[in-house]
PDB file of C-alpha atoms in Angstrom:
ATOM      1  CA  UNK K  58      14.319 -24.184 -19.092  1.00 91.00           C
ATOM      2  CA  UNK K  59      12.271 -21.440 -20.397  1.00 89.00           C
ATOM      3  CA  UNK K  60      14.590 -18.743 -18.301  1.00 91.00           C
ATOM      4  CA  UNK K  61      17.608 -20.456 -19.346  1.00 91.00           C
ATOM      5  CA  UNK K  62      16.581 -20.328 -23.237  1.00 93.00           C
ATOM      6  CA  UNK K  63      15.491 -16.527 -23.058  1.00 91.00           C
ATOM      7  CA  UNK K  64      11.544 -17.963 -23.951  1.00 91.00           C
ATOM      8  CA  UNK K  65      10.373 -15.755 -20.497  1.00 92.00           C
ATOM      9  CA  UNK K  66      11.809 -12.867 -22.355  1.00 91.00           C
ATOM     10  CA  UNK K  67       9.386 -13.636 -25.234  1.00 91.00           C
ATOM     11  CA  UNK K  68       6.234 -13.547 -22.971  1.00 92.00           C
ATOM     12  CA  UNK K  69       3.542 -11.177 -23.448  1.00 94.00           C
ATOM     13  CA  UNK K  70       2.414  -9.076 -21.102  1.00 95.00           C
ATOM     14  CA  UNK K  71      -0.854 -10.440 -20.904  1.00 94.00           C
ATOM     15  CA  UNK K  72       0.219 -13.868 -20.467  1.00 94.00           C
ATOM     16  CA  UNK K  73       2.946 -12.899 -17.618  1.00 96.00           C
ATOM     17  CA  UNK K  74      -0.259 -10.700 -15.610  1.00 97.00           C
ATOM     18  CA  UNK K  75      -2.889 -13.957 -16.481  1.00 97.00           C
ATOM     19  CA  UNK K  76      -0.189 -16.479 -14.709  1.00 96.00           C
ATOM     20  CA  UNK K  77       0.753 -13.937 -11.962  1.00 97.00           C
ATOM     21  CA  UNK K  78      -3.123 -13.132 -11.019  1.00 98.00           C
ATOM     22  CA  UNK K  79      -3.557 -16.760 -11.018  1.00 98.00           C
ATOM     23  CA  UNK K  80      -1.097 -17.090  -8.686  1.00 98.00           C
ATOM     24  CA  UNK K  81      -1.858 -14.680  -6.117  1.00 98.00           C
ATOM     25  CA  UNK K  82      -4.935 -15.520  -5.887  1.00 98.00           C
ATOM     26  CA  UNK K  83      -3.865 -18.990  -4.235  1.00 98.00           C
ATOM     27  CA  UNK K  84      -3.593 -20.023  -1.203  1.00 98.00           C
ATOM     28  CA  UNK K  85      -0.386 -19.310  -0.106  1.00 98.00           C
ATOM     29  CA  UNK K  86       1.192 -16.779  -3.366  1.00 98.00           C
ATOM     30  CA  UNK K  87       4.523 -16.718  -2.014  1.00 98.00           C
ATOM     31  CA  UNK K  88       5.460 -20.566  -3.192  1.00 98.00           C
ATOM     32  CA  UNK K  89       5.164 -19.556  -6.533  1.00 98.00           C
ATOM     33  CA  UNK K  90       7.349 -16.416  -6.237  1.00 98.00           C
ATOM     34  CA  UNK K  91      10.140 -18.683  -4.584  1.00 98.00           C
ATOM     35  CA  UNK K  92       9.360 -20.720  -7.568  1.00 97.00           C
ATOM     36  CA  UNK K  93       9.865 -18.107  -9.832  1.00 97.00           C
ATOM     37  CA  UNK K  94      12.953 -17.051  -7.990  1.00 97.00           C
ATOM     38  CA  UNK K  95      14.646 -20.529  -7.874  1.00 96.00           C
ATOM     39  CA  UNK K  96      14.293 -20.644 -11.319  1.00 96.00           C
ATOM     40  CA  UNK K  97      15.918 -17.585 -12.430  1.00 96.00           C
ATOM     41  CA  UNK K  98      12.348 -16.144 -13.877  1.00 96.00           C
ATOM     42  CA  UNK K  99      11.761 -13.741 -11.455  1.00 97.00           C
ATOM     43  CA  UNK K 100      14.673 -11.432 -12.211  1.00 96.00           C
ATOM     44  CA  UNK K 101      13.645 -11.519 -15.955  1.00 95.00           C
ATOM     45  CA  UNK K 102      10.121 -11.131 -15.310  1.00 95.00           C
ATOM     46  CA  UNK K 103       9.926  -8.901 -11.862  1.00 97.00           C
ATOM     47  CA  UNK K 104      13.110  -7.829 -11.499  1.00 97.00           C
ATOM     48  CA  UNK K 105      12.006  -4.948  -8.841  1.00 98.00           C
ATOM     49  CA  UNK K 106      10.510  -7.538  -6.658  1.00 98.00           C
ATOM     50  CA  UNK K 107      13.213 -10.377  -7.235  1.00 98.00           C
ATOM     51  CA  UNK K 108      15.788  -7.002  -6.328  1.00 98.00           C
ATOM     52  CA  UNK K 109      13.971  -6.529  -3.063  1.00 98.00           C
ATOM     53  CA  UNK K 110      15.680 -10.388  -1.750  1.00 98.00           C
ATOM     54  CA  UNK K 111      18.586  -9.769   0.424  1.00 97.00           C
ATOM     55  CA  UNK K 112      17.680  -6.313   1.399  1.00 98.00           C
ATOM     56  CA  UNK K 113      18.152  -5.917   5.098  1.00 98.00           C
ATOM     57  CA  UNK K 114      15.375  -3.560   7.011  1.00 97.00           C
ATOM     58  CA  UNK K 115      15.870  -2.535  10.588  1.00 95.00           C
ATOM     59  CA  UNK K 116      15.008  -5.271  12.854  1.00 96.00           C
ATOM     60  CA  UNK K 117      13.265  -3.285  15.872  1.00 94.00           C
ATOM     61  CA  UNK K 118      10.328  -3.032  13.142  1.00 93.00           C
ATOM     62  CA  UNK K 119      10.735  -6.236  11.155  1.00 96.00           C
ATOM     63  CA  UNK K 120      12.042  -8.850  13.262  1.00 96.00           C
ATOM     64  CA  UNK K 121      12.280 -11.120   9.879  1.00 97.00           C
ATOM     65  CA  UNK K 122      14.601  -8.305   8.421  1.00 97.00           C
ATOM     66  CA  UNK K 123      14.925  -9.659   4.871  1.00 98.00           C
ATOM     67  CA  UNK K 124      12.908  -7.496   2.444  1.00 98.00           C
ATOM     68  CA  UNK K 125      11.657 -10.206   0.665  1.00 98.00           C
ATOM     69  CA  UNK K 126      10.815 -12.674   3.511  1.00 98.00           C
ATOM     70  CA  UNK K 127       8.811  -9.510   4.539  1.00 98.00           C
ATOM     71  CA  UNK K 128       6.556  -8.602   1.053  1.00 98.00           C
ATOM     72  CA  UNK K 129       6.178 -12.980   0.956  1.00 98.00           C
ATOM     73  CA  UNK K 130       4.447 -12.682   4.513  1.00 98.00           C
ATOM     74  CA  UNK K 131       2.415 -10.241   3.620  1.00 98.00           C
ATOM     75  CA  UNK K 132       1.250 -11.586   0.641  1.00 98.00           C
ATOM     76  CA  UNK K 133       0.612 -14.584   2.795  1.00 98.00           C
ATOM     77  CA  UNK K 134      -1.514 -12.689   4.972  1.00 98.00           C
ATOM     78  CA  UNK K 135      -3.838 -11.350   2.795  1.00 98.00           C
ATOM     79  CA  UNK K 136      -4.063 -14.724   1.062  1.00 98.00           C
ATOM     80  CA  UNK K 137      -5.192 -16.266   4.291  1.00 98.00           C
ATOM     81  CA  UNK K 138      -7.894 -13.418   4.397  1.00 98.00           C
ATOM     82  CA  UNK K 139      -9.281 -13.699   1.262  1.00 98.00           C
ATOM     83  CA  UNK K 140      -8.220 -10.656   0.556  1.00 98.00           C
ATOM     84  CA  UNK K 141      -9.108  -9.542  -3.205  1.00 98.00           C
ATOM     85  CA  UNK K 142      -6.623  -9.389  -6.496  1.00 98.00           C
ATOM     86  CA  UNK K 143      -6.223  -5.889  -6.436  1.00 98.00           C
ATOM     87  CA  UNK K 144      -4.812  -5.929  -2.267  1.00 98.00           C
ATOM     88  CA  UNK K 145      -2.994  -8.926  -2.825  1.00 98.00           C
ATOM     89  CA  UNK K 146      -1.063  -7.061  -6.006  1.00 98.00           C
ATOM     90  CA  UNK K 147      -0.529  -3.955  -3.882  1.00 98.00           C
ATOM     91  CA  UNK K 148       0.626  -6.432  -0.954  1.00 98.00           C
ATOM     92  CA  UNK K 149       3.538  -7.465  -3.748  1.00 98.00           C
ATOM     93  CA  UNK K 150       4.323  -4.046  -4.799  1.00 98.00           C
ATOM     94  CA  UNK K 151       4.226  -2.258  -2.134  1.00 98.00           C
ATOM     95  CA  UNK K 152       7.910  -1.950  -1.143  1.00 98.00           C
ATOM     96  CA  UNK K 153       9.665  -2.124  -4.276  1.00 98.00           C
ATOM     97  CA  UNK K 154      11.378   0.983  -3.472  1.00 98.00           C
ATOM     98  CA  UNK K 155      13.626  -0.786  -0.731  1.00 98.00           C
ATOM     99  CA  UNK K 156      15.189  -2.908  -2.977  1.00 98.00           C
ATOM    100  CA  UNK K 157      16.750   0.806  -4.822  1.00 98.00           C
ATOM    101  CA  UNK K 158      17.947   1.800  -1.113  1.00 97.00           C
ATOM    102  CA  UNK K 159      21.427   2.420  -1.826  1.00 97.00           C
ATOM    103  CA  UNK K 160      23.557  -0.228   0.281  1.00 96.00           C
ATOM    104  CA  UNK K 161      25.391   2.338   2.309  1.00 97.00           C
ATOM    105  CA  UNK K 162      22.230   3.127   4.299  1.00 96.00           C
ATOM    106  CA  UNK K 163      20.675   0.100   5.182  1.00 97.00           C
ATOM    107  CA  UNK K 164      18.711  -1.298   6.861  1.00 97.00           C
ATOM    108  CA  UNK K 165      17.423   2.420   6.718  1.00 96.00           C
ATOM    109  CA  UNK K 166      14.935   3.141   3.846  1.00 97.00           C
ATOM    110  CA  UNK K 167      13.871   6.666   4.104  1.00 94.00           C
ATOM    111  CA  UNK K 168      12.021   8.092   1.397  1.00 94.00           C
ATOM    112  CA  UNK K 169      11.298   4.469  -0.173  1.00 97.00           C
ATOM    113  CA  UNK K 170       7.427   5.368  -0.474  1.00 97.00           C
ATOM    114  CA  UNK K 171       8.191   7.357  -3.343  1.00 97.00           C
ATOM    115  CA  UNK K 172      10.381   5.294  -5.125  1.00 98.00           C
ATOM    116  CA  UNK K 173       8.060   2.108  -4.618  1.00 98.00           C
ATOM    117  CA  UNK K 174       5.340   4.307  -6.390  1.00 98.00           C
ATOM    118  CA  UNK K 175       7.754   4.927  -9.390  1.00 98.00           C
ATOM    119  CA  UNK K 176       8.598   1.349  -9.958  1.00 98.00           C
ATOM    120  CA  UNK K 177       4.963   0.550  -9.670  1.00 98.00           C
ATOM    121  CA  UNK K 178       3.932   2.854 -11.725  1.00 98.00           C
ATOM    122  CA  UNK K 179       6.747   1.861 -14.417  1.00 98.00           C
ATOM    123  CA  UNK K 180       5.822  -1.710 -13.809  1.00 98.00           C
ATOM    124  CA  UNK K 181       1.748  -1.573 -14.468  1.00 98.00           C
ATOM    125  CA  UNK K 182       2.419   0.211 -17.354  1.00 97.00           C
ATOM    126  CA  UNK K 183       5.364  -2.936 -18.592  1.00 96.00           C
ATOM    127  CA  UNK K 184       2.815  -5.973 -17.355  1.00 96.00           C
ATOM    128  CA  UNK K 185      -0.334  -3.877 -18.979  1.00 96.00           C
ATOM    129  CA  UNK K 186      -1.711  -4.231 -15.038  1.00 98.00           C
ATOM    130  CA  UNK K 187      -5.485  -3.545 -14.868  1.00 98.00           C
ATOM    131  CA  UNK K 188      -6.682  -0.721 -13.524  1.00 98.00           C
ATOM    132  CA  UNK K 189      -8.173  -1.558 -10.062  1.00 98.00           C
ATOM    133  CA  UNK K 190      -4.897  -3.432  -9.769  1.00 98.00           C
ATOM    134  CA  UNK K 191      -2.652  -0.428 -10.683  1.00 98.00           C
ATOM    135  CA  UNK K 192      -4.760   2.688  -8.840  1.00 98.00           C
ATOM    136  CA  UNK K 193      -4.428   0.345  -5.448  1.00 98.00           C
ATOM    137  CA  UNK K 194      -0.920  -0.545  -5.751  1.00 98.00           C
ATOM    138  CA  UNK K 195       0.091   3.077  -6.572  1.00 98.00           C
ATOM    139  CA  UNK K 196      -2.033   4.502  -3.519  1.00 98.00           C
ATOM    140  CA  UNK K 197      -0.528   1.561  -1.424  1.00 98.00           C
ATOM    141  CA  UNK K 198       3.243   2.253  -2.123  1.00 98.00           C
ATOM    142  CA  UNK K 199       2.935   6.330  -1.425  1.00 98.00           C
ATOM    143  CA  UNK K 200       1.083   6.097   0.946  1.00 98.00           C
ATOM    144  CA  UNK K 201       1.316   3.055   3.197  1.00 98.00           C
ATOM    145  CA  UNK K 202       3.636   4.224   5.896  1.00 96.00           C
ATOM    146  CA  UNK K 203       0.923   6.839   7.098  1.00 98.00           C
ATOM    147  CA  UNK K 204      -1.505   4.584   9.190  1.00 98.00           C
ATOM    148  CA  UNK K 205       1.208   3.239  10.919  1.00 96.00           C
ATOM    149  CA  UNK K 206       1.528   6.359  12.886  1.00 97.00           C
ATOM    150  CA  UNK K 207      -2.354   7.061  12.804  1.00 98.00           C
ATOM    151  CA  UNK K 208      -2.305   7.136  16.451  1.00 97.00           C
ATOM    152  CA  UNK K 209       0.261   9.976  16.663  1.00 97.00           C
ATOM    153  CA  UNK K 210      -0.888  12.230  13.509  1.00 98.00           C
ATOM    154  CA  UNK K 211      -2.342  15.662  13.767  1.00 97.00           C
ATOM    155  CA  UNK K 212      -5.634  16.448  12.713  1.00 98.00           C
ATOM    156  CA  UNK K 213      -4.104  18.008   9.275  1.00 98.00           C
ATOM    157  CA  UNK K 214      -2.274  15.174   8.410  1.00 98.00           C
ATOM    158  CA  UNK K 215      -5.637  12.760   8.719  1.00 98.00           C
ATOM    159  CA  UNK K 216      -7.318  14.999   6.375  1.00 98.00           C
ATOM    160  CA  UNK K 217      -4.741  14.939   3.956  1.00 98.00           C
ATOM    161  CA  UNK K 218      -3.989  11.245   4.085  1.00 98.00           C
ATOM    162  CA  UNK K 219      -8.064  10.819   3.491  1.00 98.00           C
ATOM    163  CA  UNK K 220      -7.917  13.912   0.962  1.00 98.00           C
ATOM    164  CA  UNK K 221      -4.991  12.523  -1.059  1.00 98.00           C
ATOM    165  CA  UNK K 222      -5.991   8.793  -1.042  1.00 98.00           C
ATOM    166  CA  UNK K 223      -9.102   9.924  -2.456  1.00 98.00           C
ATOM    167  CA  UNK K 224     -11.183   8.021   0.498  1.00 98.00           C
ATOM    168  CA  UNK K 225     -14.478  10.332   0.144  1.00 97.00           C
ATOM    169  CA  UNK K 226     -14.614   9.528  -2.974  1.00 96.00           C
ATOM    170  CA  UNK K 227     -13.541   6.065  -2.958  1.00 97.00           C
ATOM    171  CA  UNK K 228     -14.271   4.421   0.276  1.00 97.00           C
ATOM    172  CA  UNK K 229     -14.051   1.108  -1.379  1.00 98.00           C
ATOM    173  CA  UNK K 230     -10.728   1.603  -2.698  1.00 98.00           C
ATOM    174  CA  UNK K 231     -10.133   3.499   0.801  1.00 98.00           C
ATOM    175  CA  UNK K 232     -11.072   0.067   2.541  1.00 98.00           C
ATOM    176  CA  UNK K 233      -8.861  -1.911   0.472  1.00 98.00           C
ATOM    177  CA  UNK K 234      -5.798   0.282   1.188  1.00 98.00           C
ATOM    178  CA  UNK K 235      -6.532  -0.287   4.729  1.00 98.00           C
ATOM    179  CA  UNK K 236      -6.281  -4.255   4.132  1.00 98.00           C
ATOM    180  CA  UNK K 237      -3.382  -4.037   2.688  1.00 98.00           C
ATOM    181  CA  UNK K 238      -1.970  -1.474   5.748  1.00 98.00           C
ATOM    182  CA  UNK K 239      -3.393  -4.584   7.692  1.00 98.00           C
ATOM    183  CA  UNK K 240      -1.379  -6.916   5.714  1.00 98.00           C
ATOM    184  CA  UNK K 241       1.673  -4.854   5.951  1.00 98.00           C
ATOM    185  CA  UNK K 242       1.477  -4.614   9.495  1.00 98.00           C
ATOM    186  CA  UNK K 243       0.783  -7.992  10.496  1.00 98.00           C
ATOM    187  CA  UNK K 244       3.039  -9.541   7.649  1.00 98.00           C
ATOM    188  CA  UNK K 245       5.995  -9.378   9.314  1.00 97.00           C
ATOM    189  CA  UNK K 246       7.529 -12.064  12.217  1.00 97.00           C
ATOM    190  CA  UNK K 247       5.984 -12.364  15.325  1.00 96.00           C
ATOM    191  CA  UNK K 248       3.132 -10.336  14.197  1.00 97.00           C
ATOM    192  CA  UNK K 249       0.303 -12.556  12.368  1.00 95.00           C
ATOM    193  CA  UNK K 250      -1.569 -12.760  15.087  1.00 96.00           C
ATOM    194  CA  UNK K 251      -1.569  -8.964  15.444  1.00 97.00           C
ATOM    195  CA  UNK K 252      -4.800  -6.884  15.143  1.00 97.00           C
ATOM    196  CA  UNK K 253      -4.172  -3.906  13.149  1.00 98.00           C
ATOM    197  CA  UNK K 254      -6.089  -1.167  15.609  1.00 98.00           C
ATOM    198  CA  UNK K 255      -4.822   1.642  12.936  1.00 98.00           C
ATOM    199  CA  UNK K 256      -7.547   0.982  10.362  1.00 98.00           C
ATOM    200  CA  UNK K 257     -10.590   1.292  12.654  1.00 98.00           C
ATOM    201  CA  UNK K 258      -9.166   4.477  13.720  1.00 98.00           C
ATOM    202  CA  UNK K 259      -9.134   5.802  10.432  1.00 98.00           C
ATOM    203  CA  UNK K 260     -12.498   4.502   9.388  1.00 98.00           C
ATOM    204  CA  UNK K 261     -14.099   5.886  11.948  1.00 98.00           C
ATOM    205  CA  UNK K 262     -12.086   9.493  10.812  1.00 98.00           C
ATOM    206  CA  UNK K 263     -13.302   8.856   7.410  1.00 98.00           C
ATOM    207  CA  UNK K 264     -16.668   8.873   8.688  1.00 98.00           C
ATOM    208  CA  UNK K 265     -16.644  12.024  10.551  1.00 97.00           C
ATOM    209  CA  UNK K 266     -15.560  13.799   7.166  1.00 98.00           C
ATOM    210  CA  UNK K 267     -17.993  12.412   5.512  1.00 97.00           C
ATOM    211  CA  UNK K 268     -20.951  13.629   7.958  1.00 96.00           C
ATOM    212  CA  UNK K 269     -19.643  17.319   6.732  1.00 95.00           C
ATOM    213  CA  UNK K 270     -22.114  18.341   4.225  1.00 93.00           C
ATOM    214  CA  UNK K 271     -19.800  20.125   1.367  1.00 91.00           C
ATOM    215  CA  UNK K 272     -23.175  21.030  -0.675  1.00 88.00           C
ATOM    216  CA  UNK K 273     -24.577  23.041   2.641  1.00 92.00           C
ATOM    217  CA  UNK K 274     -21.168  24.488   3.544  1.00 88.00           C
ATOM    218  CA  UNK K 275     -20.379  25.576  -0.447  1.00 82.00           C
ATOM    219  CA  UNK K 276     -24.506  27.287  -0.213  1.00 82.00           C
ATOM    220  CA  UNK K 277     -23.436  29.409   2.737  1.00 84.00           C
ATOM    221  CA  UNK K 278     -20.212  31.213   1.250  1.00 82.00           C
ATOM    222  CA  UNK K 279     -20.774  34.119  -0.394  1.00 73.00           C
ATOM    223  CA  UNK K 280     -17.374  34.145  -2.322  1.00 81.00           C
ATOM    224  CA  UNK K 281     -17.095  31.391  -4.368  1.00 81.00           C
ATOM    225  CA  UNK K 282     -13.653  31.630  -4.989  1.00 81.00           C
ATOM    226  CA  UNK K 283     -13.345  30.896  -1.040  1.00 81.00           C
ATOM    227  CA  UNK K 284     -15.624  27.564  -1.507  1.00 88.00           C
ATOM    228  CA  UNK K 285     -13.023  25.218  -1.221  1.00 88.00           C
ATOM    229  CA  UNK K 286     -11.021  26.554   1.645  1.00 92.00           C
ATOM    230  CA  UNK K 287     -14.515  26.527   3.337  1.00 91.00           C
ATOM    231  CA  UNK K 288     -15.620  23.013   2.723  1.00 93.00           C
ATOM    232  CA  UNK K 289     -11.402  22.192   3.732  1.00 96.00           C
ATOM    233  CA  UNK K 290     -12.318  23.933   6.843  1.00 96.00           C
ATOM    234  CA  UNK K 291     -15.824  22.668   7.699  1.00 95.00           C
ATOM    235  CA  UNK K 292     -13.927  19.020   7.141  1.00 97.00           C
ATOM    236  CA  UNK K 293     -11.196  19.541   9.519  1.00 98.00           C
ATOM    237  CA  UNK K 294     -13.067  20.801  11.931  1.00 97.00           C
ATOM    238  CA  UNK K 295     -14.881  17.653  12.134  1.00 97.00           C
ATOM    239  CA  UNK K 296     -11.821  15.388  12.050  1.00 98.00           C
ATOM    240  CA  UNK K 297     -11.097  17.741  15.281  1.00 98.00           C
ATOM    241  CA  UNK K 298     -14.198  17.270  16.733  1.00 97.00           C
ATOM    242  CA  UNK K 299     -14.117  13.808  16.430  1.00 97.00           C
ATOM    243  CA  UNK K 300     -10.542  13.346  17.678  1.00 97.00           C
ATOM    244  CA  UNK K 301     -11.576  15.483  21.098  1.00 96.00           C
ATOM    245  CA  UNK K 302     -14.930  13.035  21.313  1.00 94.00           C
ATOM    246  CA  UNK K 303     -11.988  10.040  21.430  1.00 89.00           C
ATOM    247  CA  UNK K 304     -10.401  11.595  23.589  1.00 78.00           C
TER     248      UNK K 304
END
C-alpha cells in the first residue's frame, strides 16, 4: 500500500538506511529484498539493485546466471557468517554496475567495477549511508574482481591492489573486503560450500609488505624527493620475495 500511494517516496533517508540495516543484519537478508521487490518498493527505494533482476551473467562463472539471484546469495552467505553491517552492505552493492550493462552485450559485463562504484557512490550519498558502510562498499565494487585472479597476478599488480585498497593502512577494512571477496565467490550456485583460497593468499602478501620498514628505508635515501619510489621499491621487492618463498 505504501508503494502504491507514493508514501515510500516520502521516506527519509534515515528511516529507509534504519529499516535496511535492520534487515541485513538478519538471518537470511535476501527475504526481505524479495519482499521489497514483490511489493513494488524496491524500484522506488533501490532502484540500482531492484535494476540488477533479470540481468543475465555468463554461466561458466555463475551457474545461477541471474544477477540478482547472484547479489541475494551472497548476501546470504555472509549472513550465515556473521559477517558485519558494513560487508553485508558491500555484499548488496557490489554489482550494481551490471544491471547498467547495456543489453546488447550480455551476459558480458566488462568494465562493470567502475560503474558499480559510481552508483554506490551516488547511492550512499541518496540513503545518507554511514561511513564504514560507504568506504567498504566503494572499495568492494572497484575493486572486487582482483582477488579472483590473485593466483595469476604479477607481483605489481599485488602491490597495487594492497596500495590502492589502502590495506597497510587499514588492515581491518582490508580484512573485511576480503569477506566480502569470500562472499562473492562462494555466493553463487554450486559454490557455498567453496573455500575461498584467494584471501589467505593475499593476507599472507599483505604481511610481507608490511615486514618492509618504510621509516628505515625513507632514513637511508639521501634524496628525499626519491623517498617514495624507494619505500615502493623496498615493498615490492618483498611481495617478490615472498612470492619466490611460495614458490
Amino acid at each position: 500500500e505504501m508503494a502504491a500511494n507514493g508514501e515510500v517516496d516520502a521516506l527519509v533517508p534515515e528511516r529507509v538506511w534504519q529499516e535496511l540495516s535492520r534487515g541485513l543484519m538478519e538471518k537470511t537478508p535476501s527475504r526481505m529484498i524479495h519482499a521489497l521487490r514483490e511489493s513494488g518498493a524496491l524500484v522506488r527505494i533501490l532502484p540500482e539493485l531492484d535494476a540488477l533482476f533479470g540481468v543475465p551473467q555468463t554461466a561458466e562463472y555463475h551457474p545461477e546466471i541471474d544477477t540478482g539471484v547472484h547479489v541475494m546469495m551472497v548476501v546470504d552467505y555472509a549472513a550465515a557468517r556473521d559477517y558485519s553491517l558494513p560487508v553485508r552492505f558491500a555484499a548488496l552493492t557490489h554489482d550494481l554496475g551490471k544491471g547498467t550493462t547495456p543489453r546488447e552485450v550480455w551476459p558480458r559485463h566488462i568494465d562493470h567495477e567502475l560503474r558499480s562504484f559510481e552508483l554506490v557512490n551516488a547511492l550512499c550519498r541518496r540513503l545518507r549511508i554511514p561511513n564504514d558502510c560507504r568506504e567498504l562498499a566503494l572499495v568492494v565494487a572497484r575493486f572486487h574482481g582482483i582477488p579472483l585472479r590473485a593466483f595469476d597476478l604479477r607481483p605489481e599488480t599485488i602491490l597495487k591492489l594492497l596500495l590502492e585498497t589502502d590495506a597497510l593502512r587499514q588492515a581491518p577494512r582490508f580484512e573485511a573486503f576480503l569477506q566480502t571477496c569470500a562472499a562473492d565467490f562462494c555466493g553463487r550456485l554450486g559454490y557455498q560450500d567453496a573455500v575461498f583460497e584467494q584471501a589467505d593468499f593475499l593476507r599472507s602478501a599483505l604481511r610481507a609488505v608490511q615486514k618492509v620498514d618504510a621509516g628505515a628505508v625513507a632514513g637511508q635515501c639521501d634524496d628525499p624527493g626519491k623517498i617514495r619510489d624507494r619505500v615502493y621499491e623496498a615493498r615490492l621487492d618483498a611481495v617478490k620475495e615472498w612470492l619466490r618463498t611460495r614458490q
